[in-house]
XYZ file of C-alpha atoms in Angstrom:
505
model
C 0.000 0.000 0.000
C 1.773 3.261 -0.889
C -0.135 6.247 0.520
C -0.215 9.257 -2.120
C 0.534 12.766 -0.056
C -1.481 15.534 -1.777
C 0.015 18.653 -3.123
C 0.910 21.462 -0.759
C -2.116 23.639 -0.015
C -2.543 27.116 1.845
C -3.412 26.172 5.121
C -5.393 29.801 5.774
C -7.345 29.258 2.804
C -8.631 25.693 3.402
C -9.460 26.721 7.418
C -11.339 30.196 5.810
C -13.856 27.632 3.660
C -14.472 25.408 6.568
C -17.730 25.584 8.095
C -17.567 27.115 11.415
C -20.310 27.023 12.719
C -19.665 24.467 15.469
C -16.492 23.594 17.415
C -14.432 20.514 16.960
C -15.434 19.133 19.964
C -19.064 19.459 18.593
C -18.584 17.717 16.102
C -16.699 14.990 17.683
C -19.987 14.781 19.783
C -21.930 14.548 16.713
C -20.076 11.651 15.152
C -20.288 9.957 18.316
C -24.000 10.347 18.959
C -24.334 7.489 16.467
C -22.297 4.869 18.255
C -23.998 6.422 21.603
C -27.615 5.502 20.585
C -27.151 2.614 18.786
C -25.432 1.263 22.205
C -28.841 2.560 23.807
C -30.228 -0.328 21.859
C -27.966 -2.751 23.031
C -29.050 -1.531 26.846
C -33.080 -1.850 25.439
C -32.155 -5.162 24.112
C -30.476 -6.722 27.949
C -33.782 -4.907 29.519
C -36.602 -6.501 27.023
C -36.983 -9.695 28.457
C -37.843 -8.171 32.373
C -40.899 -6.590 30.429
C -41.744 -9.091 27.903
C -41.939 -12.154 29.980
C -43.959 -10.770 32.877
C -46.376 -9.433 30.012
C -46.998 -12.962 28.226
C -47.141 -14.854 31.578
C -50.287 -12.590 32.672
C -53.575 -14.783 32.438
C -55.135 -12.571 29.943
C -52.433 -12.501 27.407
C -53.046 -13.289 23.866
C -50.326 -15.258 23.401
C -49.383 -17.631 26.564
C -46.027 -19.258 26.959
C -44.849 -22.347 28.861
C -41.965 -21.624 31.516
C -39.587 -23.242 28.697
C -40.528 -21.229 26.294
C -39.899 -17.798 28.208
C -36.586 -19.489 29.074
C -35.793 -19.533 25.059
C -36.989 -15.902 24.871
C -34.566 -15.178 27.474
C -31.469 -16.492 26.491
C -32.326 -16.066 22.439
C -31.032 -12.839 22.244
C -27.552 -13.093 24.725
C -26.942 -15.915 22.130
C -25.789 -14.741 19.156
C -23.953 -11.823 21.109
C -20.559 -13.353 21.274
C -20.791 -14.528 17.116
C -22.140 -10.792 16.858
C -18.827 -9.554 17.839
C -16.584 -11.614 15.716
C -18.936 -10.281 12.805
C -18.990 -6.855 13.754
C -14.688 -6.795 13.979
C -14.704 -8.138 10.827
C -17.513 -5.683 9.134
C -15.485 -2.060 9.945
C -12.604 -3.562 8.774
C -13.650 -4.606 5.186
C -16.489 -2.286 5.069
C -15.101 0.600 7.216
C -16.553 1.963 10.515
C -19.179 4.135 9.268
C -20.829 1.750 6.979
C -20.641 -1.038 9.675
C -22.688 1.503 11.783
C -25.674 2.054 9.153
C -25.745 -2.239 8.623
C -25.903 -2.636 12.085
C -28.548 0.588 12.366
C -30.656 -1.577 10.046
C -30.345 -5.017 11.529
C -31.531 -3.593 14.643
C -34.405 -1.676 13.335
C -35.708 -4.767 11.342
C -35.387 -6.722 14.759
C -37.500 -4.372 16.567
C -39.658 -4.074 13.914
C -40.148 -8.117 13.921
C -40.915 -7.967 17.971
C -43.338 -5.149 17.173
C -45.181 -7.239 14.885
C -44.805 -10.385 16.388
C -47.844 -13.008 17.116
C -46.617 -15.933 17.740
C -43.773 -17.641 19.488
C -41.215 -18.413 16.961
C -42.048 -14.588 15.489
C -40.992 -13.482 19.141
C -37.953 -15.567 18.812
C -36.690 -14.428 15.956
C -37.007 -10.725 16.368
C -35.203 -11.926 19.795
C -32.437 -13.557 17.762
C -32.034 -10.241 15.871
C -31.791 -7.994 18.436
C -29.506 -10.080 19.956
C -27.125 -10.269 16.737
C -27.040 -6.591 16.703
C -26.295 -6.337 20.194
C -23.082 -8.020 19.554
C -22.291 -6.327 15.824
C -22.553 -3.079 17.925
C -19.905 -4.137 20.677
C -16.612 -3.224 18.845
C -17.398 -0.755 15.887
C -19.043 1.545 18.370
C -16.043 1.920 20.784
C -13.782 1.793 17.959
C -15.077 4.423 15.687
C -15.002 6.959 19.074
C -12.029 6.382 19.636
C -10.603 7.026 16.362
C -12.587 10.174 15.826
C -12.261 11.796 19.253
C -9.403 14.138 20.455
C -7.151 12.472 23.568
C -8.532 15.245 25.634
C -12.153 13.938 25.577
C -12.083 9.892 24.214
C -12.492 8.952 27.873
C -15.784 10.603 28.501
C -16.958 9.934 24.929
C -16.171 6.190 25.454
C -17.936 6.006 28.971
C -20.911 7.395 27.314
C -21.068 4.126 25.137
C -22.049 2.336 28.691
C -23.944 5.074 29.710
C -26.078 4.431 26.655
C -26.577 1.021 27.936
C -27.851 1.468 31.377
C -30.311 4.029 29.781
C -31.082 1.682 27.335
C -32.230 -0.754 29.922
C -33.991 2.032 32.174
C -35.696 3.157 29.360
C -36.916 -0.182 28.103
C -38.415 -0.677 31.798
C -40.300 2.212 31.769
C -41.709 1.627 28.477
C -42.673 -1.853 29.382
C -44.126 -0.099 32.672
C -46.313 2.117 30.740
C -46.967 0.369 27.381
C -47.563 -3.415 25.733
C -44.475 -5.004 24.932
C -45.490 -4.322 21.594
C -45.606 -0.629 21.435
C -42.557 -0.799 23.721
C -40.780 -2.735 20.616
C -41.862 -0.457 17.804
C -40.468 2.976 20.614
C -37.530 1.158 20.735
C -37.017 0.908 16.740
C -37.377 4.765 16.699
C -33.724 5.618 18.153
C -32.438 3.067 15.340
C -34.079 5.618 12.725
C -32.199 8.872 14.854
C -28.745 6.472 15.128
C -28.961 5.973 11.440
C -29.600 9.505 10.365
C -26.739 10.643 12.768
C -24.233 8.674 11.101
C -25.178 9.702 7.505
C -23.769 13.424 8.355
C -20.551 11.993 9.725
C -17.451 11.018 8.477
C -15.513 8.063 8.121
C -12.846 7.143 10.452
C -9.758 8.602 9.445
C -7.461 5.769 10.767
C -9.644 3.583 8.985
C -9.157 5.705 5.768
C -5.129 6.236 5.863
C -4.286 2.363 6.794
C -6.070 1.888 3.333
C -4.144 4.296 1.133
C -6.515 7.029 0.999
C -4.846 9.581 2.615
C -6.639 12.818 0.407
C -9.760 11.550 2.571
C -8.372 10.469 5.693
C -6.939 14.290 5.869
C -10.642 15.744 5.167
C -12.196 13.199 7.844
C -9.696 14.557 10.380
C -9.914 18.197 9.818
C -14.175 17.711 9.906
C -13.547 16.454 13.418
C -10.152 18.082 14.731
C -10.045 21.289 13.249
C -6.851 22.728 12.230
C -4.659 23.497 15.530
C -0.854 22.745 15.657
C -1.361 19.779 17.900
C -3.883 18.164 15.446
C -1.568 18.370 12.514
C 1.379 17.216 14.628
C -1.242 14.285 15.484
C -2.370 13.448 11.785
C 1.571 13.689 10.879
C 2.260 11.089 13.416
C -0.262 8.922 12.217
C 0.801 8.829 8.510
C 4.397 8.069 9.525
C 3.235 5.166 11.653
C 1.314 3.942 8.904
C 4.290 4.614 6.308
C 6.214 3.144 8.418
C 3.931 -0.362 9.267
C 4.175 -0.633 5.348
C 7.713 -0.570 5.271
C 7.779 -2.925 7.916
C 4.963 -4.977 6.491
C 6.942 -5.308 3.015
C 10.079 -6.087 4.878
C 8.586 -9.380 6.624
C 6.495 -10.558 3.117
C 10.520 -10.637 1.849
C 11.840 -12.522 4.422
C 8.792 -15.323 4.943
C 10.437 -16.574 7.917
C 10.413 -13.632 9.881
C 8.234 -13.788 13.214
C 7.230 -10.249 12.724
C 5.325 -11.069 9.390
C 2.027 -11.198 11.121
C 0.613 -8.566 13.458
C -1.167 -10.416 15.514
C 2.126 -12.199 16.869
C 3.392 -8.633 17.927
C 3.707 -7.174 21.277
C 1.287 -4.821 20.368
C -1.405 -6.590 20.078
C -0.939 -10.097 22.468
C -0.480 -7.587 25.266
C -3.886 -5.590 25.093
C -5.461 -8.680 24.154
C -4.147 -10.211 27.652
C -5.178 -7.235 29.354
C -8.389 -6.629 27.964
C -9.568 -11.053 28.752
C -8.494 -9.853 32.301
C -10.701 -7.015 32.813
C -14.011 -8.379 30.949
C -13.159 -12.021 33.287
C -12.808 -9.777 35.978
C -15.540 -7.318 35.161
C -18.254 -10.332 34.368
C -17.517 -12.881 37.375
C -17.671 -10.241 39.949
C -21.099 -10.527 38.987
C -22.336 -7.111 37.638
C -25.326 -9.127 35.911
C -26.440 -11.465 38.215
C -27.470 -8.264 40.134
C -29.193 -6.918 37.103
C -30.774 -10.131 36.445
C -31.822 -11.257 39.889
C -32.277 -7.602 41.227
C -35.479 -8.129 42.849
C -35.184 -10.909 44.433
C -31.749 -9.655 45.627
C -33.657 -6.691 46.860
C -36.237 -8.352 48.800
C -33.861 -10.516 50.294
C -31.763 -7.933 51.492
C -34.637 -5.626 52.678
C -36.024 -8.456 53.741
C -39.931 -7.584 52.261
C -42.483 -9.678 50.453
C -44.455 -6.711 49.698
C -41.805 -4.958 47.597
C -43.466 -3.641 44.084
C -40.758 -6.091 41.509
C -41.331 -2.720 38.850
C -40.688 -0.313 41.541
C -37.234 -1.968 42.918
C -36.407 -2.696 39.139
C -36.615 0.920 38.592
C -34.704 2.075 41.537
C -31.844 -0.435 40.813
C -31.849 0.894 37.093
C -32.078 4.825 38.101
C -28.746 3.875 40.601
C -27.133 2.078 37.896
C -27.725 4.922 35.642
C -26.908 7.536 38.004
C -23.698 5.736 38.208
C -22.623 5.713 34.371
C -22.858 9.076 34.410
C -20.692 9.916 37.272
C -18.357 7.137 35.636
C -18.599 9.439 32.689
C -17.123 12.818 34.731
C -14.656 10.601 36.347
C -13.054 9.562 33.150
C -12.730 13.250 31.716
C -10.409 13.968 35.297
C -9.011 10.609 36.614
C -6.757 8.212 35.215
C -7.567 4.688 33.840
C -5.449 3.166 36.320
C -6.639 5.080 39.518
C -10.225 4.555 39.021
C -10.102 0.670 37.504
C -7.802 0.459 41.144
C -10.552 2.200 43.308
C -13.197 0.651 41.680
C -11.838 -3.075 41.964
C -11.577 -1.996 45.797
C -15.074 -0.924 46.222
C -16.387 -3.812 44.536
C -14.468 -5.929 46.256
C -15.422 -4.796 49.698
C -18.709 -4.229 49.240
C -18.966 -8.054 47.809
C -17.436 -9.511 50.904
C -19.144 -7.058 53.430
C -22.525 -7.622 51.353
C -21.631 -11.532 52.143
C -21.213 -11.285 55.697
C -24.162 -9.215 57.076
C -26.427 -11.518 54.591
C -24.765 -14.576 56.331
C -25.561 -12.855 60.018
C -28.884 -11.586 58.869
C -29.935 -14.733 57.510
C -28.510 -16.876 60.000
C -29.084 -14.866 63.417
C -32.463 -13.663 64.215
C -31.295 -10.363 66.225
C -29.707 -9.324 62.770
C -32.731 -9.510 61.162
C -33.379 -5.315 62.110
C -29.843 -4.555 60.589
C -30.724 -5.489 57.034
C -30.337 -1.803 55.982
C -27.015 -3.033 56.172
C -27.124 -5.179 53.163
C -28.955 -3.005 51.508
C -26.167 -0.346 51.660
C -23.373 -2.894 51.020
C -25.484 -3.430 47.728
C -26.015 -0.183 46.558
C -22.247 0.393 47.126
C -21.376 -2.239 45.266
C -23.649 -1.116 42.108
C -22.011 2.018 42.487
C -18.127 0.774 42.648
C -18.798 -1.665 39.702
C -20.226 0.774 36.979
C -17.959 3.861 37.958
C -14.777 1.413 36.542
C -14.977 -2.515 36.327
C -17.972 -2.066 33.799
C -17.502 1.022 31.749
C -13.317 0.595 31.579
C -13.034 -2.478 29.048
C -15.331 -0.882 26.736
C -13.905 2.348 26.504
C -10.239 0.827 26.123
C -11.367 -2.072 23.699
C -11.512 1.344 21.163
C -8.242 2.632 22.107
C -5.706 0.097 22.793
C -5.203 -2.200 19.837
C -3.106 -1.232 16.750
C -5.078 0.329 13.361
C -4.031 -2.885 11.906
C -5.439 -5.305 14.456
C -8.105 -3.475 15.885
C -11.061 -5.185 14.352
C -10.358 -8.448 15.305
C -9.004 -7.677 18.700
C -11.834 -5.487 19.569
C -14.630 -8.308 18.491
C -12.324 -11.512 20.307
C -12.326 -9.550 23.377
C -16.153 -8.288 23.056
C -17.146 -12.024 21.626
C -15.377 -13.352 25.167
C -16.636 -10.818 27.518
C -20.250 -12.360 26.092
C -18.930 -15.606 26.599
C -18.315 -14.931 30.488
C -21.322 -13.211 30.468
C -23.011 -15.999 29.695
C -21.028 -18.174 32.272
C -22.010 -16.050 34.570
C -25.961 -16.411 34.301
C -25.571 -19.848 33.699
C -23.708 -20.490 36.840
C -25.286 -17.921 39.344
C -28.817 -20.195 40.321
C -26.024 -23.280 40.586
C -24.179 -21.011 43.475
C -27.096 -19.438 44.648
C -28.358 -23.487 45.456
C -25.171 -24.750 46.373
C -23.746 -22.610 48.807
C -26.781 -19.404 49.196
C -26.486 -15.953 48.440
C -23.781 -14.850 50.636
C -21.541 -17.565 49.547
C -22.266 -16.945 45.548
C -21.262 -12.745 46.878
C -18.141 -13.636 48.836
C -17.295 -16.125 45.277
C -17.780 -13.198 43.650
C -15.710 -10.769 45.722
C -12.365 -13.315 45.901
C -12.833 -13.087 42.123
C -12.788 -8.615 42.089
C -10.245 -8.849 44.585
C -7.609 -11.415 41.972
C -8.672 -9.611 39.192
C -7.512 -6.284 40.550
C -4.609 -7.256 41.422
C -3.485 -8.832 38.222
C -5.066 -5.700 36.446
C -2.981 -3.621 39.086
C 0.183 -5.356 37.359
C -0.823 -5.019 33.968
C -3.157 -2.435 33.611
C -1.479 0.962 31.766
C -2.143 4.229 31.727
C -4.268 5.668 28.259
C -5.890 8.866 29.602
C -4.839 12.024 27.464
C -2.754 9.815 25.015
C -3.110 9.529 21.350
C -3.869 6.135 19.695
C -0.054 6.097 18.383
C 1.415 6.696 21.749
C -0.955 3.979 23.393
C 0.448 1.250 20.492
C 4.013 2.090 21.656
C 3.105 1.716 24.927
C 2.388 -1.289 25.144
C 5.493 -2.437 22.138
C 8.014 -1.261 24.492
C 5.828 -2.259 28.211
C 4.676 -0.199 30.672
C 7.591 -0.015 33.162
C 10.162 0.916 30.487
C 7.616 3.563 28.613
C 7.787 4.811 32.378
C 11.371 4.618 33.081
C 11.472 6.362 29.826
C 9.142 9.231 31.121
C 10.402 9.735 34.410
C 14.032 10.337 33.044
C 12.929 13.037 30.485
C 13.594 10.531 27.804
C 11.128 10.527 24.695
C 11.064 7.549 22.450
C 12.485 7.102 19.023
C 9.619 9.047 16.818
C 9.020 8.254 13.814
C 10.724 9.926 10.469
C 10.843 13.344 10.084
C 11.388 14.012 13.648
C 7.723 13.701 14.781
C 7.260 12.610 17.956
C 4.712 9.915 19.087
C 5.550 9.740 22.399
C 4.949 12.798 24.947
């Protein structure tokens, strides 16, 4: 691939025909409102089922299910999730980001559409399966494409709003299956497909996406539309060609020499290390149980406030409005706080609030006299829906986006989305087991030895990618994170690429 550099141009004349009539960081909002919404669908897709089933078990339903049946519904969708990813890597790498997003757009209007419409069983099913396939083809485009098309400065928050999306995806399918049939409550939800769609008409194309393919004229007009023209965005779009320049070189160098071990990129550094890192966190992320809590909230609720008389809609709203609440704090936090620092605090909150959520269940369950202390639990439990979404749940998807290399970033963004579904389902398979074997408080203290490895292992491997560019995080993790912070602390940079840019700050 030889990428064609244009002919020299007056800067001051092509910034004087831009349209100015919103900021860079507006339009980096724009281009990510796409991604945003069609990750609320994802969220309405998790949340359909706790509306759905309820609706077609009532005695005057039109359509009645058997207990099977509405375990099929269920599980239908979380199915195809983890083959959803896998498809969805491979789609915005042929196809390109932006066209991956309108497919997927589609897919999951014509689901909704099918559930909307649906009168029969295998109708319900298969508008299920759908929405479930999208669910997955949305995973790694969507953090992906924000990545590449969002300045250093803001990626974090922009990324955090993908999971914010998701827990008001889920609130808001509750409250339309609150106030609506599960019908009506389909064809709302196919609505933000048609705003998600129109949204990513109007914006561009990623421009890593466009340069690692040759076209550089284009990849230079993507990157202005969303950067602007400031000296640290041109130093930034410089870097990037030479890195790509220079993967050809390299690239062409190892198709010579057949033998070489450097001849695929997916046997590099750079890409076996954030794939390690990023297994960790989702295995860590999914077995501390941050959806057996979503899935079993009520009954985790009236066990811990110890009521029969609880209203199920009522506590599923409250957990949702908590969880939500939480996102968007998560969403602050990332603009201000380092990766590392909050992924740290979080693991410890979650961790502690498992194992003290464990032991007042055991007493309270166990020992009469702590029956009028089950506030208690209660508060361990909202703490621990707190810790979890303000860094174990929100952190893996915003670095899937930012830590692979241009080259390997569709397939190592849909393996580790494909296995975070995986554990996911592992997860919900396994909780009723625990909950059997050894009771609630045993399945939450399980759960908290689990946060409590997985931090520390993520302590030991987890880097640093707030405020970085996409280059800088790819030589990050070539050279490791102890000698890219040797490096720093000594006042060192590393060796940029030609032309004396400099990739690393």
């Amino acid at each position: 691939m030889i990428i064609k550099k244009p002919p020299a141009t007056d800067d001051a004349f092509i910034e004087s025909n831009v349209v100015k009539r919103f900021s860079p960081l507006a339009r980096q909002v724009l281009a990510a409102s796409g991604p945003i919404i069609s990750s609320a669908a994802a969220g309405m897709t998790n949340g359909f089922s706790a509306i759905l089933l309820p609706q077609l078990q009532q005695p005057g339903s039109k359509l009645s299910i058997s207990e099977d049946q509405a375990s099929w519904i269920a599980s239908m969708a979380p199915l195809p999730m983890a083959v959803g990813c896998i498809l969805g890597g491979l789609l915005m790498e042929s196809c390109g980001r932006k066209s991956a997003h309108l497919i997927l757009n589609v897919s999951f209007a014509v689901g909704w559409c099918v559930l909307s419409m649906a009168g029969s069983y295998p109708q319900i099913l298969a508008g299920r399966f759908i929405t479930g396939l999208s669910c997955g083809l949305v995973g790694p485009p969507a953090s992906v494409y924000i990545a590449e098309t969002s300045d250093p400065r803001y990626r974090g928050i922009l990324l955090a709003g993908v999971t914010f999306a998701v827990s008001g995806g889920i609130l808001l399918a509750h409250l339309f299956g609150t106030f609506f049939r599960w019908q009506t409550a389909a064809l709302l939800c196919s609505l933000f497909m048609i705003v998600a769609y129109l949204l990513m008409l109007v914006s561009p194309e990623s421009p890593a996406w466009l340069l690692a393919r040759g076209a550089r004229v284009e990849a230079e007009s993507s990157f202005r539309w969303l950067r602007g023209y400031d000296p640290a965005s041109r130093q930034e779009f410089d870097a990037m060609v030479a890195r790509t320049e220079s993967d050809d070189k390299k690239a062409n160098a190892a198709q010579v020499d057949s033998s070489a071990d450097s001849s695929s990129p997916y046997r590099r550094r750079e890409f076996l290390m954030p794939l390690a890192t990023l297994l960790v966190f989702f295995a860590t992320m999914q077995f501390s149980g941050v959806n057996i809590v979503a899935f079993y909230s009520i009954a985790l609720m009236k066990t811990t406030i110890g009521s029969d008389s609880l209203n199920e809609y009522l506590a599923m709203l409250i957990v949702d409005l908590v969880r939500v609440v939480t996102s968007l704090v998560a969403c602050i936090l990332l603009r201000s706080v380092g990766r590392r620092p909050l992924a740290m605090a979080s693991g410890v909150g979650t961790t502690v609030s498992l194992i003290g959520l464990s032991i007042f269940l055991y007493f309270q369950t166990s020992i009469p006299l702590y029956r009028n202390y089950s506030w208690l639990s209660l508060v361990f439990l909202i703490s621990y829906i707190v810790f979890v979404g303000i860094g174990l749940f929100p952190l893996p998807w915003c670095m899937t986006g930012e830590v692979f290399p241009v080259a390997t970033r569709g397939l190592g963004s849909g393996l580790t989305s494909s296995f975070n579904f995986v554990c996911f389902f592992a997860v919900i398979k396994t909780g009723p087991t625990l909950f059997a074997t050894v009771g609630i408080n045993g399945t939450f203290l399980v759960y908290g030895v689990i946060s409590l490895l997985g931090t520390l292992l993520l302590y030991v491997i987890l880097p640093e990618t707030k405020n970085r560019t996409l280059q800088e995080i790819e030589e990050q993790f070539r050279r490791g994170r102890r000698k890219a912070k040797d490096a720093e602390a000594s006042g060192g940079q590393a060796a940029g690429p030609p032309n004396g840019i400099a990739t690393i700050a």
